[in-house]
Amino acid sequence: MVITRADAQTREARENRTQRRDAAFSSGAQIVQTNFSAPDPAIGPYRVSLADNPEAMCGERLAPERCVRFQEVTPPVRAIATALP
């Protein structure tokens, strides 16, 4: 099993650089780790999602019967609680 990382310490996300993410997908790794499965509005549009890259699961080497298609995932909602006076 091969595990790789798509980004490190928010560098790629802050600069919206996708080269490392794209290389992770094309490497054939079974697991691609990230902290950005959805964009973080405080940082920018960068995200890592197999829904954006069907070739990661359905590339040339995989037979059609093993092909997996992903639907768009709803991004997590962040809630901030405040104390009322």
Tab-separated table of N, CA and C in Angstrom:
chain	number	residue	atom	x	y	z
A	1	MET	N	0.841	-1.163	0.000
A	1	MET	CA	0.000	0.000	0.000
A	1	MET	C	0.893	1.236	0.000
A	2	VAL	N	0.505	2.216	-0.801
A	2	VAL	CA	1.276	3.454	-0.905
A	2	VAL	C	0.434	4.611	-0.378
A	3	ILE	N	1.028	5.378	0.541
A	3	ILE	CA	0.385	6.566	1.102
A	3	ILE	C	1.262	7.764	0.757
A	4	THR	N	0.643	8.845	0.316
A	4	THR	CA	1.399	10.065	0.032
A	4	THR	C	0.611	11.267	0.540
A	5	ARG	N	1.252	12.392	0.573
A	5	ARG	CA	0.639	13.623	1.091
A	5	ARG	C	0.485	14.619	-0.051
A	6	ALA	N	-0.657	15.283	-0.122
A	6	ALA	CA	-0.932	16.245	-1.190
A	6	ALA	C	-0.457	17.649	-0.850
A	7	ASP	N	-0.212	17.924	0.420
A	7	ASP	CA	0.188	19.267	0.835
A	7	ASP	C	0.863	19.181	2.195
A	8	ALA	N	1.573	20.238	2.563
A	8	ALA	CA	2.268	20.238	3.848
A	8	ALA	C	2.182	21.615	4.489
A	9	GLN	N	1.787	21.639	5.729
A	9	GLN	CA	1.767	22.846	6.556
A	9	GLN	C	1.127	24.051	5.851
A	10	THR	N	0.073	23.822	5.148
A	10	THR	CA	-0.752	24.830	4.445
A	10	THR	C	-0.019	25.594	3.346
A	11	ARG	N	1.223	25.228	3.016
A	11	ARG	CA	1.958	25.965	1.967
A	11	ARG	C	1.225	25.927	0.635
A	12	GLU	N	0.880	24.726	0.184
A	12	GLU	CA	0.198	24.602	-1.110
A	12	GLU	C	-1.150	25.302	-1.085
A	13	ALA	N	-1.864	25.172	0.007
A	13	ALA	CA	-3.193	25.784	0.113
A	13	ALA	C	-3.109	27.305	0.075
A	14	ARG	N	-2.174	27.879	0.793
A	14	ARG	CA	-2.057	29.343	0.841
A	14	ARG	C	-1.652	29.936	-0.501
A	15	GLU	N	-0.909	29.186	-1.294
A	15	GLU	CA	-0.469	29.672	-2.607
A	15	GLU	C	-1.292	29.061	-3.739
A	16	ASN	N	-2.277	28.235	-3.390
A	16	ASN	CA	-3.124	27.522	-4.358
A	16	ASN	C	-2.277	26.802	-5.409
A	17	ARG	N	-1.209	26.149	-4.948
A	17	ARG	CA	-0.339	25.367	-5.833
A	17	ARG	C	-0.837	23.931	-5.871
A	18	THR	N	-1.145	23.422	-7.026
A	18	THR	CA	-1.729	22.088	-7.152
A	18	THR	C	-0.748	21.031	-7.663
A	19	GLN	N	0.496	21.370	-7.912
A	19	GLN	CA	1.447	20.411	-8.483
A	19	GLN	C	1.644	19.193	-7.590
A	20	ARG	N	1.811	19.399	-6.307
A	20	ARG	CA	2.035	18.259	-5.397
A	20	ARG	C	0.779	17.401	-5.303
A	21	ARG	N	-0.389	18.032	-5.249
A	21	ARG	CA	-1.660	17.298	-5.222
A	21	ARG	C	-1.806	16.459	-6.486
A	22	ASP	N	-1.565	17.070	-7.643
A	22	ASP	CA	-1.705	16.360	-8.910
A	22	ASP	C	-0.712	15.205	-9.015
A	23	ALA	N	0.501	15.417	-8.528
A	23	ALA	CA	1.502	14.337	-8.541
A	23	ALA	C	1.074	13.202	-7.616
A	24	ALA	N	0.457	13.537	-6.489
A	24	ALA	CA	-0.029	12.502	-5.565
A	24	ALA	C	-1.095	11.649	-6.240
A	25	PHE	N	-2.025	12.292	-6.947
A	25	PHE	CA	-3.066	11.544	-7.651
A	25	PHE	C	-2.482	10.665	-8.750
A	26	SER	N	-1.559	11.202	-9.528
A	26	SER	CA	-1.037	10.437	-10.666
A	26	SER	C	-0.024	9.376	-10.248
A	27	SER	N	0.423	9.389	-8.985
A	27	SER	CA	1.418	8.423	-8.522
A	27	SER	C	0.879	7.004	-8.414
A	28	GLY	N	-0.450	6.877	-8.329
A	28	GLY	CA	-1.036	5.558	-8.131
A	28	GLY	C	-1.178	5.187	-6.665
A	29	ALA	N	-0.899	6.129	-5.767
A	29	ALA	CA	-1.028	5.862	-4.334
A	29	ALA	C	-2.470	5.508	-3.993
A	30	GLN	N	-2.619	4.584	-3.058
A	30	GLN	CA	-3.958	4.191	-2.634
A	30	GLN	C	-4.568	5.201	-1.658
A	31	ILE	N	-3.730	5.927	-0.928
A	31	ILE	CA	-4.208	6.918	0.036
A	31	ILE	C	-3.473	8.231	-0.208
A	32	VAL	N	-4.229	9.310	-0.349
A	32	VAL	CA	-3.659	10.652	-0.486
A	32	VAL	C	-4.142	11.465	0.716
A	33	GLN	N	-3.202	11.851	1.574
A	33	GLN	CA	-3.550	12.583	2.789
A	33	GLN	C	-3.579	14.083	2.534
A	34	THR	N	-4.496	14.779	3.230
A	34	THR	CA	-4.612	16.229	3.143
A	34	THR	C	-5.377	16.767	4.336
A	35	ASN	N	-5.243	18.039	4.585
A	35	ASN	CA	-6.081	18.734	5.562
A	35	ASN	C	-7.146	19.550	4.850
A	36	PHE	N	-7.201	19.474	3.521
A	36	PHE	CA	-8.082	20.327	2.733
A	36	PHE	C	-8.990	19.519	1.814
A	37	SER	N	-9.857	18.702	2.385
A	37	SER	CA	-10.836	17.983	1.564
A	37	SER	C	-11.899	18.954	1.055
A	38	ALA	N	-11.982	20.102	1.685
A	38	ALA	CA	-12.841	21.206	1.237
A	38	ALA	C	-12.021	22.479	1.383
A	39	PRO	N	-12.293	23.485	0.554
A	39	PRO	CA	-11.532	24.734	0.680
A	39	PRO	C	-11.762	25.391	2.038
A	40	ASP	N	-10.735	26.021	2.553
A	40	ASP	CA	-10.857	26.788	3.793
A	40	ASP	C	-11.012	28.256	3.391
A	41	PRO	N	-12.167	28.865	3.628
A	41	PRO	CA	-12.402	30.243	3.197
A	41	PRO	C	-11.366	31.236	3.730
A	42	ALA	N	-10.751	30.934	4.848
A	42	ALA	CA	-9.742	31.829	5.407
A	42	ALA	C	-8.416	31.743	4.660
A	43	ILE	N	-8.230	30.661	3.882
A	43	ILE	CA	-6.966	30.450	3.184
A	43	ILE	C	-7.109	30.646	1.680
A	44	GLY	N	-8.111	30.016	1.077
A	44	GLY	CA	-8.279	30.129	-0.369
A	44	GLY	C	-9.017	28.945	-0.952
A	45	PRO	N	-9.013	28.818	-2.288
A	45	PRO	CA	-9.810	27.789	-2.961
A	45	PRO	C	-9.183	26.396	-3.013
A	46	TYR	N	-7.959	26.236	-2.562
A	46	TYR	CA	-7.263	24.955	-2.659
A	46	TYR	C	-8.042	23.858	-1.946
A	47	ARG	N	-8.167	22.694	-2.623
A	47	ARG	CA	-8.765	21.518	-1.997
A	47	ARG	C	-8.246	20.273	-2.692
A	48	VAL	N	-8.375	19.160	-2.009
A	48	VAL	CA	-7.950	17.872	-2.539
A	48	VAL	C	-9.159	16.961	-2.501
A	49	SER	N	-9.642	16.583	-3.687
A	49	SER	CA	-10.845	15.761	-3.760
A	49	SER	C	-10.751	14.811	-4.939
A	50	LEU	N	-11.043	13.549	-4.687
A	50	LEU	CA	-11.081	12.594	-5.789
A	50	LEU	C	-12.215	12.918	-6.755
A	51	ALA	N	-13.212	13.638	-6.297
A	51	ALA	CA	-14.303	14.048	-7.188
A	51	ALA	C	-13.776	14.947	-8.306
A	52	ASP	N	-12.690	15.664	-8.045
A	52	ASP	CA	-12.075	16.530	-9.050
A	52	ASP	C	-11.149	15.766	-9.981
A	53	ASN	N	-10.805	14.548	-9.635
A	53	ASN	CA	-9.822	13.798	-10.408
A	53	ASN	C	-10.253	12.347	-10.582
A	54	PRO	N	-11.201	12.097	-11.474
A	54	PRO	CA	-11.662	10.709	-11.654
A	54	PRO	C	-10.559	9.772	-12.136
A	55	GLU	N	-9.506	10.303	-12.757
A	55	GLU	CA	-8.405	9.446	-13.203
A	55	GLU	C	-7.684	8.797	-12.031
A	56	ALA	N	-7.789	9.382	-10.856
A	56	ALA	CA	-7.128	8.806	-9.690
A	56	ALA	C	-7.684	7.417	-9.376
A	57	MET	N	-8.965	7.201	-9.646
A	57	MET	CA	-9.578	5.904	-9.388
A	57	MET	C	-9.916	5.147	-10.672
A	58	CYS	N	-9.902	5.821	-11.790
A	58	CYS	CA	-10.333	5.185	-13.042
A	58	CYS	C	-9.295	5.371	-14.143
A	59	GLY	N	-8.051	5.285	-13.796
A	59	GLY	CA	-6.992	5.486	-14.768
A	59	GLY	C	-6.838	4.312	-15.721
A	60	GLU	N	-5.829	4.399	-16.565
A	60	GLU	CA	-5.584	3.383	-17.602
A	60	GLU	C	-5.388	1.990	-17.020
A	61	ARG	N	-4.754	1.905	-15.855
A	61	ARG	CA	-4.407	0.601	-15.287
A	61	ARG	C	-5.576	-0.114	-14.628
A	62	LEU	N	-6.649	0.608	-14.334
A	62	LEU	CA	-7.782	-0.019	-13.653
A	62	LEU	C	-8.841	-0.450	-14.661
A	63	ALA	N	-9.347	-1.622	-14.475
A	63	ALA	CA	-10.404	-2.114	-15.348
A	63	ALA	C	-11.695	-1.364	-15.051
A	64	PRO	N	-12.569	-1.176	-16.045
A	64	PRO	CA	-13.824	-0.441	-15.814
A	64	PRO	C	-14.658	-0.994	-14.661
A	65	GLU	N	-14.623	-2.298	-14.425
A	65	GLU	CA	-15.437	-2.856	-13.346
A	65	GLU	C	-14.912	-2.445	-11.961
A	66	ARG	N	-13.681	-1.961	-11.877
A	66	ARG	CA	-13.138	-1.510	-10.595
A	66	ARG	C	-13.151	0.015	-10.480
A	67	CYS	N	-13.688	0.661	-11.460
A	67	CYS	CA	-13.731	2.114	-11.485
A	67	CYS	C	-14.753	2.625	-10.467
A	68	VAL	N	-14.352	3.607	-9.684
A	68	VAL	CA	-15.230	4.200	-8.680
A	68	VAL	C	-15.425	5.671	-9.033
A	69	ARG	N	-16.650	6.108	-9.101
A	69	ARG	CA	-16.953	7.517	-9.362
A	69	ARG	C	-17.470	8.144	-8.078
A	70	PHE	N	-16.972	9.317	-7.764
A	70	PHE	CA	-17.356	10.010	-6.542
A	70	PHE	C	-18.288	11.161	-6.861
A	71	GLN	N	-19.268	11.352	-6.002
A	71	GLN	CA	-20.141	12.505	-6.121
A	71	GLN	C	-19.531	13.637	-5.304
A	72	GLU	N	-19.931	14.856	-5.647
A	72	GLU	CA	-19.440	16.021	-4.917
A	72	GLU	C	-19.848	15.926	-3.450
A	73	VAL	N	-18.918	16.188	-2.580
A	73	VAL	CA	-19.165	16.128	-1.146
A	73	VAL	C	-19.467	17.539	-0.649
A	74	THR	N	-20.474	17.652	0.189
A	74	THR	CA	-20.793	18.945	0.781
A	74	THR	C	-19.697	19.298	1.780
A	75	PRO	N	-19.115	20.502	1.660
A	75	PRO	CA	-18.030	20.853	2.590
A	75	PRO	C	-18.543	20.956	4.019
A	76	PRO	N	-17.659	20.669	4.979
A	76	PRO	CA	-18.087	20.759	6.371
A	76	PRO	C	-18.439	22.200	6.741
A	77	VAL	N	-19.350	22.333	7.659
A	77	VAL	CA	-19.765	23.662	8.125
A	77	VAL	C	-19.027	23.950	9.429
A	78	ARG	N	-18.455	25.139	9.500
A	78	ARG	CA	-17.764	25.529	10.722
A	78	ARG	C	-18.663	26.482	11.486
A	79	ALA	N	-18.822	26.216	12.755
A	79	ALA	CA	-19.663	27.072	13.590
A	79	ALA	C	-18.798	27.712	14.664
A	80	ILE	N	-19.074	28.954	14.941
A	80	ILE	CA	-18.359	29.671	15.998
A	80	ILE	C	-19.385	30.106	17.033
A	81	ALA	N	-19.150	29.723	18.252
A	81	ALA	CA	-20.062	30.090	19.345
A	81	ALA	C	-19.522	31.326	20.052
A	82	THR	N	-20.410	32.215	20.412
A	82	THR	CA	-20.023	33.394	21.181
A	82	THR	C	-20.897	33.483	22.409
A	83	ALA	N	-20.364	34.069	23.423
A	83	ALA	CA	-21.109	34.254	24.674
A	83	ALA	C	-21.897	35.559	24.577
A	84	LEU	N	-23.153	35.491	24.949
A	84	LEU	CA	-23.978	36.693	24.958
A	84	LEU	C	-23.889	37.359	26.325
A	85	PRO	N	-23.907	38.703	26.355
A	85	PRO	CA	-23.810	39.391	27.662
A	85	PRO	C	-25.043	39.159	28.509
